[in-house]
């Protein structure tokens, strides 16, 4: 919709109608068990929060342990990869081999050419 | 009379506490509802208010009326709940940006053909509540207590610990700001 006098009028109308509602009080009423529920909550401090807290107290260390395990595994895996790469390299050096497969391919193509 | 009640509350008299709760529960729940707009949240918060009263009645020095002190706790607790709710909503919004690009959550507005229908009124009230929620803390408190809960300027001033003139000025500024918020809202929806 394009802004014109009609839309401006409509905006003013909507704002006024909405603001009129502020003078109408909003109220809710409580039932007769309010005090009973309050008393129960006072006798059982925490209630559902206590359950939530106990779940968190179990899950938090479990999550930390999992995180630690993942870290240890990652470090172990990296070292293992490094050492196998090192072993491959030393093997290749000893027998004068080229590890890169493309270079190997180049050698064979060279041999075919000869 | 009030001193006697305070004394008995300080002594942990259960009958007095029960009477105190029964006499004030509706007003406390309504104050909380004025801020939270959710009946269940309002009742939960009102319970927290009475628990707080029970625990900290020793600290009540009698500088104000007991009811004023009670309503002040209700306002503080409601604002705390509102702050926590907003924090959770912000976190939800942060996670939802991965799914949809909806940063601003605005209430719905449909141009109804029946202007006096209940649906239209409810919709309009939602828009008004959304706008009130956008006001700064003090302005919001003054509006909720004075406009939505019909407390006089004097009562609001006592609850908020301010002068009557500063409450008047807060309400004047908040009404002006509300008008601007609503204007912007309808401009976005109608243009």
mmCIF file of C-alpha atoms in Angstrom:
data_model
loop_
_atom_site.group_PDB
_atom_site.id
_atom_site.type_symbol
_atom_site.label_atom_id
_atom_site.label_comp_id
_atom_site.label_asym_id
_atom_site.label_seq_id
_atom_site.Cartn_x
_atom_site.Cartn_y
_atom_site.Cartn_z
ATOM 1 C CA UNK A 1 0.000 0.000 0.000
ATOM 2 C CA UNK A 2 1.308 3.428 -0.918
ATOM 3 C CA UNK A 3 1.495 6.123 1.753
ATOM 4 C CA UNK A 4 -1.285 8.666 1.297
ATOM 5 C CA UNK A 5 -3.705 10.660 3.397
ATOM 6 C CA UNK A 6 -6.055 7.672 3.662
ATOM 7 C CA UNK A 7 -3.347 5.366 5.055
ATOM 8 C CA UNK A 8 -2.145 8.065 7.432
ATOM 9 C CA UNK A 9 -5.684 8.417 8.726
ATOM 10 C CA UNK A 10 -5.945 4.656 9.095
ATOM 11 C CA UNK A 11 -2.678 4.512 11.078
ATOM 12 C CA UNK A 12 -3.907 7.250 13.449
ATOM 13 C CA UNK A 13 -7.207 5.405 13.834
ATOM 14 C CA UNK A 14 -5.503 2.064 14.609
ATOM 15 C CA UNK A 15 -3.112 3.655 17.121
ATOM 16 C CA UNK A 16 -5.952 5.419 18.923
ATOM 17 C CA UNK A 17 -8.140 2.315 19.037
ATOM 18 C CA UNK A 18 -5.275 0.236 20.414
ATOM 19 C CA UNK A 19 -4.331 2.851 23.004
ATOM 20 C CA UNK A 20 -7.956 3.038 24.175
ATOM 21 C CA UNK A 21 -7.549 -0.516 25.498
ATOM 22 C CA UNK A 22 -4.969 0.645 28.034
ATOM 23 C CA UNK A 23 -7.753 2.148 30.125
ATOM 24 C CA UNK A 24 -9.500 -1.232 30.354
ATOM 25 C CA UNK A 25 -8.075 -3.044 33.377
ATOM 26 C CA UNK A 26 -6.805 -6.571 32.818
ATOM 27 C CA UNK A 27 -7.488 -8.839 35.744
ATOM 28 C CA UNK A 28 -7.312 -12.503 36.613
ATOM 29 C CA UNK A 29 -8.570 -14.251 39.710
ATOM 30 C CA UNK A 30 -6.989 -17.043 41.694
ATOM 31 C CA UNK A 31 -8.675 -20.217 42.857
ATOM 32 C CA UNK A 32 -9.113 -21.364 46.441
ATOM 33 C CA UNK A 33 -6.143 -23.753 46.223
ATOM 34 C CA UNK A 34 -3.572 -21.009 45.857
ATOM 35 C CA UNK A 35 -2.488 -21.237 49.490
ATOM 36 C CA UNK A 36 -2.370 -25.060 49.363
ATOM 37 C CA UNK A 37 -0.053 -24.933 46.359
ATOM 38 C CA UNK A 38 2.054 -22.251 48.015
ATOM 39 C CA UNK A 39 2.354 -24.337 51.181
ATOM 40 C CA UNK A 40 3.354 -27.405 49.137
ATOM 41 C CA UNK A 41 6.015 -25.389 47.373
ATOM 42 C CA UNK A 42 7.357 -24.024 50.646
ATOM 43 C CA UNK A 43 7.591 -27.533 52.089
ATOM 44 C CA UNK A 44 9.281 -28.835 48.946
ATOM 45 C CA UNK A 45 11.719 -26.077 48.000
ATOM 46 C CA UNK A 46 13.089 -26.557 44.521
ATOM 47 C CA UNK A 47 10.290 -28.904 43.374
ATOM 48 C CA UNK A 48 10.600 -29.442 39.644
ATOM 49 C CA UNK A 49 13.742 -27.291 39.668
ATOM 50 C CA UNK A 50 15.331 -29.763 42.067
ATOM 51 C CA UNK A 51 14.750 -32.548 39.532
ATOM 52 C CA UNK A 52 16.144 -30.341 36.769
ATOM 53 C CA UNK A 53 19.194 -29.535 38.885
ATOM 54 C CA UNK A 54 19.830 -33.225 39.662
ATOM 55 C CA UNK A 55 19.615 -34.085 35.950
ATOM 56 C CA UNK A 56 22.068 -31.286 35.173
ATOM 57 C CA UNK A 57 24.428 -32.452 37.926
ATOM 58 C CA UNK A 58 24.600 -35.905 36.246
ATOM 59 C CA UNK A 59 24.691 -34.680 32.650
ATOM 60 C CA UNK A 60 27.333 -32.022 33.180
ATOM 61 C CA UNK A 61 30.172 -34.350 34.325
ATOM 62 C CA UNK A 62 29.100 -36.924 31.712
ATOM 63 C CA UNK A 63 29.368 -34.301 28.988
ATOM 64 C CA UNK A 64 32.758 -33.142 30.270
ATOM 65 C CA UNK A 65 33.996 -36.736 30.342
ATOM 66 C CA UNK A 66 32.788 -37.259 26.776
ATOM 67 C CA UNK A 67 34.535 -34.070 25.684
ATOM 68 C CA UNK A 68 37.768 -35.198 27.347
ATOM 69 C CA UNK A 69 37.522 -38.640 25.712
ATOM 70 C CA UNK A 70 37.005 -37.076 22.268
ATOM 71 C CA UNK A 71 40.035 -34.862 22.845
ATOM 72 C CA UNK A 72 42.254 -37.752 23.917
ATOM 73 C CA UNK A 73 41.125 -39.833 20.939
ATOM 74 C CA UNK A 74 41.800 -36.938 18.532
ATOM 75 C CA UNK A 75 45.302 -36.343 19.899
ATOM 76 C CA UNK A 76 46.053 -40.093 19.789
ATOM 77 C CA UNK A 77 44.734 -40.351 16.220
ATOM 78 C CA UNK A 78 46.859 -37.384 15.025
ATOM 79 C CA UNK A 79 50.028 -38.816 16.614
ATOM 80 C CA UNK A 80 49.288 -42.225 15.167
ATOM 81 C CA UNK A 81 48.840 -40.756 11.691
ATOM 82 C CA UNK A 82 52.041 -38.741 12.066
ATOM 83 C CA UNK A 83 54.085 -41.749 13.143
ATOM 84 C CA UNK A 84 52.771 -43.951 10.310
ATOM 85 C CA UNK A 85 53.538 -41.185 7.818
ATOM 86 C CA UNK A 86 57.030 -40.944 9.300
ATOM 87 C CA UNK A 87 57.513 -44.728 9.011
ATOM 88 C CA UNK A 88 56.333 -44.651 5.394
ATOM 89 C CA UNK A 89 58.741 -41.832 4.640
ATOM 90 C CA UNK A 90 61.710 -43.584 6.206
ATOM 91 C CA UNK A 91 60.830 -46.821 4.338
ATOM 92 C CA UNK A 92 60.605 -44.910 1.075
ATOM 93 C CA UNK A 93 63.933 -43.185 1.757
ATOM 94 C CA UNK A 94 65.643 -46.471 2.549
ATOM 95 C CA UNK A 95 64.586 -48.155 -0.712
ATOM 96 C CA UNK A 96 64.766 -44.989 -2.759
ATOM 97 C CA UNK A 97 61.036 -45.028 -3.538
ATOM 98 C CA UNK A 98 58.819 -42.100 -4.412
ATOM 99 C CA UNK A 99 55.718 -41.875 -2.270
ATOM 100 C CA UNK A 100 53.731 -39.584 -4.489
ATOM 101 C CA UNK A 101 51.606 -41.705 -6.813
ATOM 102 C CA UNK A 102 51.542 -39.117 -9.615
ATOM 103 C CA UNK A 103 55.324 -39.126 -9.720
ATOM 104 C CA UNK A 104 55.265 -42.922 -9.904
ATOM 105 C CA UNK A 105 52.909 -42.614 -12.821
ATOM 106 C CA UNK A 106 55.302 -40.154 -14.443
ATOM 107 C CA UNK A 107 58.130 -42.654 -14.090
ATOM 108 C CA UNK A 108 56.126 -45.415 -15.792
ATOM 109 C CA UNK A 109 55.059 -43.129 -18.612
ATOM 110 C CA UNK A 110 58.677 -42.121 -19.030
ATOM 111 C CA UNK A 111 59.687 -45.786 -19.167
ATOM 112 C CA UNK A 112 57.007 -46.468 -21.804
ATOM 113 C CA UNK A 113 58.367 -43.570 -23.864
ATOM 114 C CA UNK A 114 61.849 -45.005 -23.727
ATOM 115 C CA UNK B 1 -3.290 -3.540 63.435
ATOM 116 C CA UNK B 2 -0.603 -3.773 60.733
ATOM 117 C CA UNK B 3 2.131 -3.810 63.357
ATOM 118 C CA UNK B 4 0.419 -6.767 64.991
ATOM 119 C CA UNK B 5 0.304 -8.625 61.677
ATOM 120 C CA UNK B 6 3.992 -7.869 61.033
ATOM 121 C CA UNK B 7 4.861 -9.033 64.529
ATOM 122 C CA UNK B 8 2.949 -12.282 64.085
ATOM 123 C CA UNK B 9 4.489 -12.840 60.670
ATOM 124 C CA UNK B 10 7.937 -12.328 62.162
ATOM 125 C CA UNK B 11 7.086 -14.933 64.777
ATOM 126 C CA UNK B 12 6.206 -17.339 61.936
ATOM 127 C CA UNK B 13 2.517 -17.558 62.833
ATOM 128 C CA UNK B 14 0.985 -19.751 60.147
ATOM 129 C CA UNK B 15 -2.611 -18.584 60.626
ATOM 130 C CA UNK B 16 -1.583 -14.950 60.121
ATOM 131 C CA UNK B 17 0.491 -15.848 57.077
ATOM 132 C CA UNK B 18 -2.433 -17.726 55.573
ATOM 133 C CA UNK B 19 -4.772 -14.777 56.152
ATOM 134 C CA UNK B 20 -2.182 -12.429 54.709
ATOM 135 C CA UNK B 21 -1.884 -14.587 51.580
ATOM 136 C CA UNK B 22 -5.658 -14.946 51.195
ATOM 137 C CA UNK B 23 -6.193 -11.192 51.544
ATOM 138 C CA UNK B 24 -3.487 -10.208 49.080
ATOM 139 C CA UNK B 25 -3.174 -13.059 46.571
ATOM 140 C CA UNK B 26 -5.465 -11.539 43.931
ATOM 141 C CA UNK B 27 -3.711 -8.175 43.907
ATOM 142 C CA UNK B 28 -0.263 -9.818 43.775
ATOM 143 C CA UNK B 29 -1.263 -12.234 40.998
ATOM 144 C CA UNK B 30 -2.735 -9.331 39.048
ATOM 145 C CA UNK B 31 0.405 -7.214 39.368
ATOM 146 C CA UNK B 32 2.459 -10.165 38.110
ATOM 147 C CA UNK B 33 -0.065 -10.768 35.317
ATOM 148 C CA UNK B 34 0.191 -7.121 34.286
ATOM 149 C CA UNK B 35 3.863 -7.714 33.479
ATOM 150 C CA UNK B 36 3.910 -11.336 32.377
ATOM 151 C CA UNK B 37 0.602 -11.646 30.481
ATOM 152 C CA UNK B 38 0.443 -15.310 31.310
ATOM 153 C CA UNK B 39 -1.764 -16.638 34.058
ATOM 154 C CA UNK B 40 0.439 -19.574 35.018
ATOM 155 C CA UNK B 41 3.622 -17.504 35.106
ATOM 156 C CA UNK B 42 1.778 -14.878 37.149
ATOM 157 C CA UNK B 43 0.653 -17.466 39.721
ATOM 158 C CA UNK B 44 4.127 -19.011 39.956
ATOM 159 C CA UNK B 45 5.700 -15.601 40.427
ATOM 160 C CA UNK B 46 3.077 -14.621 43.014
ATOM 161 C CA UNK B 47 3.993 -17.758 44.966
ATOM 162 C CA UNK B 48 7.649 -16.715 44.815
ATOM 163 C CA UNK B 49 6.592 -13.308 46.138
ATOM 164 C CA UNK B 50 4.871 -14.778 49.193
ATOM 165 C CA UNK B 51 7.788 -17.143 49.829
ATOM 166 C CA UNK B 52 10.095 -14.119 49.705
ATOM 167 C CA UNK B 53 7.830 -12.274 52.173
ATOM 168 C CA UNK B 54 7.865 -15.260 54.519
ATOM 169 C CA UNK B 55 11.647 -15.491 54.355
ATOM 170 C CA UNK B 56 12.530 -11.840 54.581
ATOM 171 C CA UNK B 57 9.832 -10.401 56.849
ATOM 172 C CA UNK B 58 12.625 -9.920 59.423
ATOM 173 C CA UNK B 59 14.112 -7.287 57.109
ATOM 174 C CA UNK B 60 10.845 -5.316 56.943
ATOM 175 C CA UNK B 61 11.503 -2.138 58.926
ATOM 176 C CA UNK B 62 8.059 -0.610 58.603
ATOM 177 C CA UNK B 63 9.189 2.425 56.535
ATOM 178 C CA UNK B 64 6.250 1.790 54.221
ATOM 179 C CA UNK B 65 2.971 -0.052 54.475
ATOM 180 C CA UNK B 66 3.233 -3.845 54.458
ATOM 181 C CA UNK B 67 1.087 -3.987 51.309
ATOM 182 C CA UNK B 68 3.376 -1.483 49.528
ATOM 183 C CA UNK B 69 6.391 -3.602 50.432
ATOM 184 C CA UNK B 70 4.555 -6.683 49.159
ATOM 185 C CA UNK B 71 3.649 -5.035 45.829
ATOM 186 C CA UNK B 72 7.231 -3.793 45.445
ATOM 187 C CA UNK B 73 8.479 -7.386 45.755
ATOM 188 C CA UNK B 74 5.833 -8.431 43.210
ATOM 189 C CA UNK B 75 7.070 -5.806 40.724
ATOM 190 C CA UNK B 76 10.734 -6.748 41.210
ATOM 191 C CA UNK B 77 10.055 -10.477 40.866
ATOM 192 C CA UNK B 78 7.906 -9.965 37.756
ATOM 193 C CA UNK B 79 10.576 -7.830 36.101
ATOM 194 C CA UNK B 80 13.169 -10.509 36.935
ATOM 195 C CA UNK B 81 11.012 -13.219 35.356
ATOM 196 C CA UNK B 82 10.458 -11.005 32.319
ATOM 197 C CA UNK B 83 14.217 -10.438 31.971
ATOM 198 C CA UNK B 84 14.914 -14.177 32.140
ATOM 199 C CA UNK B 85 12.160 -14.877 29.605
ATOM 200 C CA UNK B 86 13.613 -12.285 27.253
ATOM 201 C CA UNK B 87 17.093 -13.792 27.616
ATOM 202 C CA UNK B 88 15.701 -17.225 26.739
ATOM 203 C CA UNK B 89 13.791 -15.747 23.801
ATOM 204 C CA UNK B 90 16.961 -14.060 22.517
ATOM 205 C CA UNK B 91 18.796 -17.387 22.701
ATOM 206 C CA UNK B 92 15.940 -19.083 20.832
ATOM 207 C CA UNK B 93 16.052 -16.333 18.220
ATOM 208 C CA UNK B 94 19.785 -16.852 17.874
ATOM 209 C CA UNK B 95 19.312 -20.543 17.200
ATOM 210 C CA UNK B 96 16.320 -19.964 14.915
ATOM 211 C CA UNK B 97 18.326 -17.790 12.502
ATOM 212 C CA UNK B 98 19.780 -21.011 11.161
ATOM 213 C CA UNK B 99 16.303 -22.015 10.071
ATOM 214 C CA UNK B 100 14.541 -18.808 9.130
ATOM 215 C CA UNK B 101 15.534 -15.210 8.777
ATOM 216 C CA UNK B 102 13.038 -13.804 11.269
ATOM 217 C CA UNK B 103 14.773 -11.438 13.668
ATOM 218 C CA UNK B 104 11.828 -9.346 14.782
ATOM 219 C CA UNK B 105 8.832 -11.122 16.240
ATOM 220 C CA UNK B 106 5.831 -8.846 15.967
ATOM 221 C CA UNK B 107 2.249 -9.667 16.891
ATOM 222 C CA UNK B 108 -0.125 -10.393 14.037
ATOM 223 C CA UNK B 109 -2.415 -7.726 12.658
ATOM 224 C CA UNK B 110 -5.300 -8.535 10.357
ATOM 225 C CA UNK B 111 -7.608 -5.883 9.030
ATOM 226 C CA UNK B 112 -10.875 -7.201 10.349
ATOM 227 C CA UNK B 113 -14.212 -6.398 8.757
ATOM 228 C CA UNK B 114 -15.887 -6.644 12.145
ATOM 229 C CA UNK B 115 -14.130 -3.970 14.178
ATOM 230 C CA UNK B 116 -15.767 -4.884 17.471
ATOM 231 C CA UNK B 117 -15.183 -8.616 17.325
ATOM 232 C CA UNK B 118 -13.560 -10.380 20.252
ATOM 233 C CA UNK B 119 -10.768 -11.667 18.011
ATOM 234 C CA UNK B 120 -9.990 -8.142 16.881
ATOM 235 C CA UNK B 121 -9.935 -6.934 20.480
ATOM 236 C CA UNK B 122 -7.638 -9.767 21.559
ATOM 237 C CA UNK B 123 -5.339 -9.045 18.638
ATOM 238 C CA UNK B 124 -5.287 -5.363 19.518
ATOM 239 C CA UNK B 125 -4.536 -6.171 23.161
ATOM 240 C CA UNK B 126 -1.629 -8.390 22.090
ATOM 241 C CA UNK B 127 -0.244 -5.503 20.039
ATOM 242 C CA UNK B 128 -0.638 -3.152 23.012
ATOM 243 C CA UNK B 129 1.064 -5.610 25.381
ATOM 244 C CA UNK B 130 3.902 -6.056 22.894
ATOM 245 C CA UNK B 131 4.314 -2.272 22.732
ATOM 246 C CA UNK B 132 4.251 -1.918 26.547
ATOM 247 C CA UNK B 133 6.918 -4.595 26.740
ATOM 248 C CA UNK B 134 9.175 -2.406 24.592
ATOM 249 C CA UNK B 135 9.129 0.437 27.136
ATOM 250 C CA UNK B 136 12.069 1.027 29.481
ATOM 251 C CA UNK B 137 11.795 -0.667 32.902
ATOM 252 C CA UNK B 138 10.495 2.299 34.946
ATOM 253 C CA UNK B 139 8.059 3.477 32.291
ATOM 254 C CA UNK B 140 6.731 -0.057 31.921
ATOM 255 C CA UNK B 141 6.268 -0.412 35.695
ATOM 256 C CA UNK B 142 4.407 2.895 35.928
ATOM 257 C CA UNK B 143 2.119 2.039 33.002
ATOM 258 C CA UNK B 144 1.353 -1.479 34.216
ATOM 259 C CA UNK B 145 0.512 -0.298 37.728
ATOM 260 C CA UNK B 146 -1.353 2.879 36.849
ATOM 261 C CA UNK B 147 -3.049 2.021 33.575
ATOM 262 C CA UNK B 148 -3.485 -1.745 33.570
ATOM 263 C CA UNK B 149 -3.901 -2.274 37.313
ATOM 264 C CA UNK B 150 -5.581 1.049 38.169
ATOM 265 C CA UNK B 151 -3.297 2.061 41.041
ATOM 266 C CA UNK B 152 -3.318 5.794 41.762
ATOM 267 C CA UNK B 153 -0.261 7.957 41.095
ATOM 268 C CA UNK B 154 0.326 8.081 44.849
ATOM 269 C CA UNK B 155 0.218 4.295 45.190
ATOM 270 C CA UNK B 156 2.511 3.839 42.176
ATOM 271 C CA UNK B 157 4.909 6.385 43.647
ATOM 272 C CA UNK B 158 4.987 4.469 46.941
ATOM 273 C CA UNK B 159 5.529 1.112 45.258
ATOM 274 C CA UNK B 160 8.255 2.456 42.986
ATOM 275 C CA UNK B 161 9.869 4.559 45.720
ATOM 276 C CA UNK B 162 9.555 7.745 43.638
ATOM 277 C CA UNK B 163 7.753 11.060 43.965
ATOM 278 C CA UNK B 164 4.253 11.522 42.569
ATOM 279 C CA UNK B 165 5.503 14.116 40.077
ATOM 280 C CA UNK B 166 8.159 11.774 38.705
ATOM 281 C CA UNK B 167 5.521 9.047 38.288
ATOM 282 C CA UNK B 168 3.318 11.540 36.420
ATOM 283 C CA UNK B 169 6.210 12.419 34.165
ATOM 284 C CA UNK B 170 7.042 8.716 33.643
ATOM 285 C CA UNK B 171 3.479 8.004 32.581
ATOM 286 C CA UNK B 172 3.369 11.022 30.268
ATOM 287 C CA UNK B 173 6.626 9.951 28.584
ATOM 288 C CA UNK B 174 5.570 6.325 28.353
ATOM 289 C CA UNK B 175 2.262 7.224 26.683
ATOM 290 C CA UNK B 176 4.145 9.343 24.158
ATOM 291 C CA UNK B 177 6.585 6.518 23.509
ATOM 292 C CA UNK B 178 3.798 3.958 23.231
ATOM 293 C CA UNK B 179 2.170 6.105 20.555
ATOM 294 C CA UNK B 180 5.428 6.169 18.561
ATOM 295 C CA UNK B 181 5.930 2.394 18.917
ATOM 296 C CA UNK B 182 2.372 1.737 17.757
ATOM 297 C CA UNK B 183 2.677 4.207 14.888
ATOM 298 C CA UNK B 184 5.818 2.444 13.674
ATOM 299 C CA UNK B 185 4.115 -0.908 14.058
ATOM 300 C CA UNK B 186 1.043 0.039 12.019
ATOM 301 C CA UNK B 187 3.195 1.780 9.416
ATOM 302 C CA UNK B 188 5.104 -1.455 8.909
ATOM 303 C CA UNK B 189 1.905 -3.470 8.748
ATOM 304 C CA UNK B 190 -0.173 -1.144 6.583
ATOM 305 C CA UNK B 191 2.320 0.348 4.144
#
